[in-house]
């Protein structure tokens, strides 16, 4: 599996060298490694734990070498600068050695990934078909992830004796991250149900994997990724419907009915498979059907501890990576933050607040400037909701956020020049035959006279 990552990296390096469209090629590379990240971790094949984010950063920077970046992307540079004071605070308390990589780089790799990808994408325009291809490149490794989870997961009702997040049904890895990525794949393929693939066989193959990803996401028993995917789909379908013609709206309603039936069937099948445990999970009950007191499964206490640290250090916060130590001191538990918003307050203080406000309002300004992107709110909601339940442990929220900054060109694709030349030649030949026929008629008239 390590070879798989290296081979994919080498392939996209080659594509970057030979490709004419460096911008789109770089985005394809970034999208592929975004989808691949959790699979590589799940298969225990990482060279560096954050190598997925490093790949996103690498190809984004490489793309900028060729196409540059827009001057108006300054907010995303400021966002990164707002995080530096807490880095200085942390460096004053730890040695610049292995602890620096574990403490600082681990916690800031996500924000740095978001900053670089956003600067790369900001203000750029791509064709609709190019965006769909980029999304497909996220889905391809997620198909491999889904197959891996199925092959390496034991079967039987004994897997579902609890309503906790289930690593056994998540390929032996974090149910939270697997649910997030499979949920993202499910959402992308739901959108392709409404914007179908041109090849019928490909289309229905992808729809099969859409259902499979939704099913496996439910079996992780991690609610965050599934709920996020459903909300994203609802947002996308709403805006797709509102921006459609009357004929397309009628087709959309029919497809929505079909999707609804599919979701009901999928939920019912999952309920049978899990012996009803999935219902208990989503209604906040334990295995015995008794309602739990804390719907956040302990994360609410972590958030309280983080805001408590913010109140004690409002200007600079506690420093990068301080949340884990704070949890151990206040709650007596060793845990990492699951909420990027509260972590920004806790570790970066008011500078963290400024950084968050930058990320929220900068894309809104681009929307007001007239940029078109039907995925805009769906992508932005994925970023924010994922921050709330999974922080920035993976590259997906960073890259999907960057995609919402793109302007999509919906103009119809022009016909290739070759077809025009062929048409011109055909017209010339017809003209020659017409001239010849006219000459022959004149000759007959002369002979008859």
XYZ file of C-alpha atoms in Angstrom:
449
model
C 0.000 0.000 0.000
C 2.942 2.354 0.535
C 3.823 1.672 -3.093
C 0.275 2.676 -4.070
C 0.741 6.157 -2.612
C 4.200 6.540 -4.155
C 2.932 5.365 -7.560
C -0.005 7.795 -7.421
C 2.321 10.620 -6.414
C 4.722 9.828 -9.270
C 1.854 9.604 -11.764
C 0.511 13.040 -10.904
C 4.011 14.520 -10.954
C 4.350 13.203 -14.505
C 0.927 14.597 -15.421
C 1.906 18.004 -14.062
C 4.996 18.021 -16.280
C 3.308 17.023 -19.548
C -0.126 18.604 -19.114
C -1.094 21.786 -20.946
C -3.697 22.788 -18.335
C -1.558 22.933 -15.191
C -4.304 24.428 -13.015
C -6.871 21.689 -13.583
C -4.201 18.960 -13.445
C -3.033 20.243 -10.057
C -6.638 20.249 -8.821
C -7.094 16.666 -10.027
C -3.991 15.624 -8.089
C -5.141 17.435 -4.962
C -8.626 15.936 -5.188
C -7.261 12.405 -5.596
C -5.024 12.644 -2.529
C -7.879 14.196 -0.566
C -9.948 11.095 -1.256
C -7.001 8.751 -0.700
C -5.864 10.066 2.692
C -8.144 8.045 4.988
C -7.684 4.873 2.911
C -3.899 5.055 3.335
C -4.263 5.595 7.075
C -6.771 2.771 7.349
C -4.400 0.394 5.555
C -1.562 1.396 7.949
C 0.536 2.479 4.957
C 1.504 6.011 5.887
C 5.040 7.300 5.546
C 3.998 10.421 7.453
C 0.659 10.559 9.241
C -0.177 13.881 7.597
C 1.099 12.889 4.140
C -2.329 13.445 2.568
C -2.240 17.093 3.632
C 1.383 17.403 2.526
C 0.403 16.128 -0.938
C -2.415 18.696 -1.137
C 0.005 21.467 -0.168
C 2.689 20.231 -2.586
C 0.494 20.123 -5.695
C -1.246 23.391 -4.800
C 2.125 25.134 -4.551
C 3.302 23.478 -7.763
C 0.185 24.706 -9.513
C 0.835 28.233 -8.256
C 4.336 28.112 -9.745
C 2.688 27.879 -13.183
C -0.493 29.946 -12.833
C 0.349 32.233 -9.920
C -2.354 33.477 -7.565
C -4.801 36.348 -7.341
C -3.957 39.451 -5.319
C -7.407 39.330 -3.734
C -6.459 36.039 -2.039
C -4.739 38.066 0.706
C -7.381 37.124 3.369
C -6.101 33.547 3.330
C -2.552 34.709 3.940
C -3.832 36.832 6.834
C -5.684 33.797 8.179
C -2.392 31.944 8.472
C -0.621 34.961 9.981
C -3.287 35.184 12.695
C -2.188 31.728 13.882
C 1.518 32.567 14.235
C 1.427 34.313 17.663
C 0.292 31.061 19.306
C 3.166 29.260 17.561
C 5.638 31.653 19.180
C 4.001 31.022 22.548
C 4.323 27.262 22.079
C 7.970 27.440 20.960
C 8.820 29.273 24.165
C 7.599 26.246 26.131
C 8.937 23.288 24.103
C 12.223 22.267 22.524
C 12.700 22.679 18.769
C 13.007 18.964 18.051
C 10.618 16.066 17.624
C 8.121 17.838 19.890
C 7.896 20.675 17.357
C 6.742 18.316 14.625
C 4.273 16.516 16.874
C 2.899 19.597 18.594
C 3.036 22.420 16.056
C 3.099 20.806 12.607
C 0.457 18.226 13.546
C -1.985 20.881 14.762
C -1.273 23.458 12.053
C -1.017 21.157 9.041
C -4.780 21.450 8.531
C -4.927 25.277 8.650
C -1.809 25.539 6.463
C -3.360 23.115 3.970
C -6.536 25.220 3.875
C -4.596 28.458 3.419
C -2.476 27.182 0.512
C -5.377 25.452 -1.278
C -7.577 28.547 -0.884
C -4.929 30.905 -2.265
C -4.501 28.527 -5.210
C -8.230 28.340 -6.018
C -9.326 31.863 -5.161
C -10.724 33.802 -8.111
C -10.144 31.048 -10.675
C -12.725 30.001 -13.260
C -13.192 26.460 -14.533
C -15.746 24.726 -16.734
C -18.581 22.784 -15.135
C -17.332 19.528 -16.663
C -13.885 20.190 -15.184
C -15.394 20.585 -11.707
C -17.334 17.341 -12.119
C -14.116 15.590 -13.135
C -12.375 16.981 -10.041
C -15.161 15.597 -7.853
C -14.879 12.228 -9.609
C -11.206 12.121 -8.666
C -12.229 12.385 -5.011
C -14.683 9.525 -5.479
C -12.277 7.068 -7.155
C -10.149 6.355 -4.043
C -13.328 6.375 -1.939
C -14.590 3.456 -4.025
C -11.379 1.622 -3.084
C -11.982 2.614 0.554
C -15.508 1.193 0.443
C -14.344 -2.107 -1.035
C -11.531 -2.334 1.527
C -13.961 -1.754 4.404
C -16.247 -4.505 3.099
C -13.428 -7.025 2.594
C -11.681 -6.370 5.903
C -14.737 -6.117 8.145
C -15.993 -9.239 9.934
C -19.686 -10.055 9.610
C -22.330 -10.984 12.160
C -24.764 -9.438 14.620
C -22.120 -9.579 17.366
C -20.528 -6.485 15.803
C -23.538 -4.421 16.836
C -23.782 -4.843 20.588
C -23.232 -1.163 21.320
C -24.314 2.201 19.939
C -20.824 3.678 20.112
C -18.805 4.610 17.022
C -17.732 1.259 15.574
C -14.119 0.884 14.429
C -14.677 -2.795 13.536
C -17.083 -1.802 10.751
C -14.792 1.070 9.722
C -11.911 -1.053 8.474
C -10.339 -1.091 11.938
C -9.879 2.674 11.823
C -11.577 5.823 13.137
C -15.290 5.640 12.479
C -15.461 9.432 12.561
C -13.041 9.956 9.673
C -14.354 7.020 7.634
C -17.909 8.288 8.056
C -16.820 11.776 6.995
C -15.174 10.586 3.778
C -17.835 8.035 2.822
C -20.453 10.686 3.535
C -18.613 13.066 1.214
C -18.496 10.396 -1.490
C -22.201 9.718 -1.004
C -22.976 13.424 -1.404
C -20.889 13.793 -4.570
C -22.617 10.816 -6.180
C -26.053 12.099 -5.134
C -25.277 15.269 -7.084
C -24.274 13.107 -10.065
C -27.670 11.421 -9.865
C -29.121 14.831 -10.739
C -26.255 15.679 -13.129
C -25.882 12.233 -14.736
C -22.825 10.710 -16.328
C -22.981 10.576 -20.122
C -22.290 6.841 -20.247
C -25.288 4.875 -18.930
C -23.185 1.956 -17.647
C -20.814 4.288 -15.801
C -23.764 6.222 -14.381
C -25.507 3.234 -12.825
C -22.235 1.741 -11.613
C -21.590 4.984 -9.755
C -25.147 4.969 -8.380
C -24.497 1.482 -7.010
C -21.424 2.790 -5.197
C -23.458 5.758 -3.965
C -25.815 3.373 -2.169
C -22.899 1.274 -0.933
C -21.072 4.304 0.493
C -24.233 5.462 2.240
C -24.752 2.009 3.748
C -21.160 1.657 4.958
C -21.200 5.198 6.354
C -24.235 4.263 8.456
C -22.507 1.101 9.712
C -19.641 3.152 11.173
C -22.174 4.363 13.781
C -20.480 7.760 13.534
C -23.263 10.277 13.032
C -21.275 13.368 12.076
C -20.300 12.360 8.553
C -23.747 10.980 7.704
C -25.715 13.974 8.991
C -23.322 16.341 7.211
C -23.789 14.458 3.925
C -27.589 14.565 4.217
C -27.591 18.306 4.950
C -25.215 18.957 2.037
C -27.434 16.970 -0.302
C -30.488 18.920 0.845
C -28.733 22.250 0.247
C -27.482 21.217 -3.191
C -30.831 19.841 -4.371
C -32.613 23.011 -3.219
C -30.299 25.316 -5.161
C -30.196 22.984 -8.150
C -33.990 23.032 -8.286
C -34.265 26.811 -7.889
C -31.764 27.415 -10.692
C -33.301 24.941 -13.147
C -35.679 25.340 -16.068
C -39.297 24.173 -15.822
C -38.521 20.889 -17.610
C -35.489 20.205 -15.401
C -37.546 20.983 -12.283
C -40.047 18.270 -13.205
C -37.218 15.786 -13.738
C -35.654 16.872 -10.431
C -38.872 16.132 -8.525
C -39.025 12.642 -10.032
C -35.377 11.994 -9.164
C -35.936 13.356 -5.658
C -38.773 10.872 -5.188
C -36.499 8.028 -6.345
C -33.717 9.177 -3.987
C -36.233 9.330 -1.138
C -37.334 5.748 -1.762
C -33.697 4.663 -1.922
C -32.884 6.323 1.405
C -35.899 4.691 3.088
C -34.847 1.273 1.766
C -31.219 1.872 2.804
C -32.233 2.870 6.320
C -34.578 -0.110 6.662
C -31.927 -2.546 5.452
C -29.368 -1.063 7.869
C -31.865 -1.341 10.716
C -32.348 -5.035 9.987
C -28.584 -5.606 9.632
C -27.794 -3.953 12.969
C -30.725 -5.434 14.858
C -32.225 -1.995 15.444
C -29.053 -0.566 16.983
C -28.743 2.084 14.260
C -32.105 3.537 15.349
C -30.893 3.719 18.948
C -27.717 5.436 17.794
C -29.508 8.197 15.914
C -32.144 8.684 18.628
C -29.412 9.004 21.297
C -30.197 5.770 23.125
C -27.915 3.057 24.466
C -28.015 -0.606 23.487
C -30.914 -1.225 25.897
C -32.961 1.573 24.383
C -32.509 3.949 27.317
C -32.011 7.584 26.319
C -28.540 8.964 27.053
C -28.117 12.166 29.024
C -25.354 13.579 26.812
C -26.046 13.697 23.076
C -22.498 14.959 22.415
C -20.906 11.722 23.760
C -18.596 13.719 26.042
C -17.511 16.314 23.492
C -19.564 19.008 25.188
C -17.277 18.789 28.220
C -14.232 19.132 25.982
C -15.705 22.282 24.441
C -16.414 23.708 27.902
C -12.801 23.052 28.914
C -11.547 24.790 25.769
C -13.640 27.905 26.339
C -12.514 27.889 29.955
C -8.915 28.050 28.728
C -9.869 30.869 26.340
C -11.328 32.917 29.200
C -8.096 32.429 31.141
C -5.921 33.400 28.139
C -8.095 35.599 25.895
C -5.358 37.320 23.868
C -2.992 34.605 22.668
C -4.756 31.517 23.986
C -2.879 28.625 25.521
C -0.635 27.992 22.508
C -0.696 25.436 19.700
C -1.433 21.928 20.975
C -2.320 23.081 24.494
C -5.879 21.724 24.379
C -4.792 18.134 25.017
C -2.824 19.133 28.122
C -5.759 21.235 29.280
C -8.143 18.267 28.968
C -5.836 16.151 31.098
C -5.561 18.838 33.766
C -9.240 19.813 33.955
C -11.021 16.571 33.047
C -8.403 13.926 33.717
C -8.686 12.500 30.195
C -6.208 12.218 27.349
C -8.026 13.405 24.260
C -7.599 15.553 21.190
C -10.059 18.291 20.304
C -12.939 17.274 18.031
C -14.093 20.837 17.418
C -11.895 23.188 15.405
C -13.924 26.260 16.374
C -13.490 25.829 20.128
C -9.865 24.750 19.578
C -9.129 28.007 17.733
C -10.465 29.982 20.688
C -8.631 27.845 23.231
C -5.219 27.730 21.536
C -5.151 31.037 19.610
C -7.319 33.392 21.654
C -8.710 36.472 19.907
C -6.393 35.842 16.968
C -8.231 32.555 16.512
C -11.524 34.449 16.409
C -10.135 36.766 13.714
C -8.944 33.746 11.728
C -12.400 32.126 11.886
C -14.167 35.333 10.864
C -11.813 35.583 7.888
C -12.739 32.081 6.731
C -16.461 32.753 7.117
C -16.711 36.149 5.427
C -14.069 35.888 2.669
C -16.065 33.388 0.550
C -19.258 35.363 1.140
C -17.595 38.389 -0.452
C -16.647 36.339 -3.511
C -20.279 35.256 -3.835
C -21.457 38.875 -3.705
C -19.008 39.678 -6.497
C -21.123 37.552 -8.832
C -19.174 34.302 -8.931
C -21.299 31.299 -9.827
C -20.901 27.935 -8.135
C -23.946 25.768 -7.522
C -21.910 23.744 -4.997
C -20.959 26.879 -3.025
C -23.192 26.542 0.061
C -22.969 22.741 0.102
C -19.159 22.876 0.113
C -19.095 25.637 2.724
C -21.464 23.680 4.974
C -19.258 20.571 4.673
C -16.265 22.599 5.825
C -18.045 24.113 8.814
C -19.933 21.004 9.948
C -16.831 18.827 9.636
C -14.892 21.321 11.766
C -17.586 20.942 14.416
C -17.371 17.148 14.732
C -13.940 16.149 13.372
C -11.795 19.303 13.525
C -9.180 19.356 10.725
C -7.740 15.891 11.165
C -8.014 15.235 7.431
C -7.439 17.318 4.298
C -11.031 17.081 3.034
C -12.552 20.123 4.803
C -9.599 22.280 3.718
C -9.794 21.301 0.048
C -13.599 21.319 -0.177
C -13.550 24.813 1.335
C -11.097 25.879 -1.384
C -13.403 24.461 -4.086
C -16.234 26.737 -2.986
C -14.030 29.700 -3.996
C -14.014 28.656 -7.656
C -16.147 30.367 -10.272
C -17.907 27.876 -12.537
C -18.419 28.596 -16.223
C -21.722 27.024 -17.299
C -21.525 28.085 -20.946
C -22.059 25.233 -23.452
C -18.988 23.484 -24.795
C -18.009 24.731 -28.245
C -17.883 22.212 -31.074
C -14.385 21.101 -32.043
C -12.766 22.950 -34.944
C -12.396 19.683 -36.898
C -16.148 19.368 -37.267
C -16.357 22.901 -38.620
C -13.665 22.136 -41.194
C -15.478 18.958 -42.232
C -18.724 20.902 -42.626
C -16.961 23.546 -44.733
C -15.473 20.839 -46.965
C -18.896 19.217 -47.389
C -20.430 22.530 -48.395
C -17.596 23.112 -50.895
C -18.151 19.687 -52.469
C -21.902 20.321 -52.723
C -21.150 23.658 -54.361
C -18.893 21.982 -56.897
C -21.577 19.435 -57.799
C -24.161 22.212 -58.117
C -21.873 24.164 -60.467
C -21.226 21.042 -62.531
C -24.940 20.294 -62.802
C -25.637 23.871 -63.837
C -22.947 23.640 -66.574
C -24.394 20.387 -67.900
C -27.848 21.959 -68.190
C -26.385 24.875 -70.162
C -24.644 22.459 -72.562
C -27.940 20.629 -73.194
C -29.694 23.935 -73.927
C -26.990 24.937 -76.421
C -27.124 21.532 -78.178
C -30.920 21.669 -78.442
C -30.737 25.056 -80.102
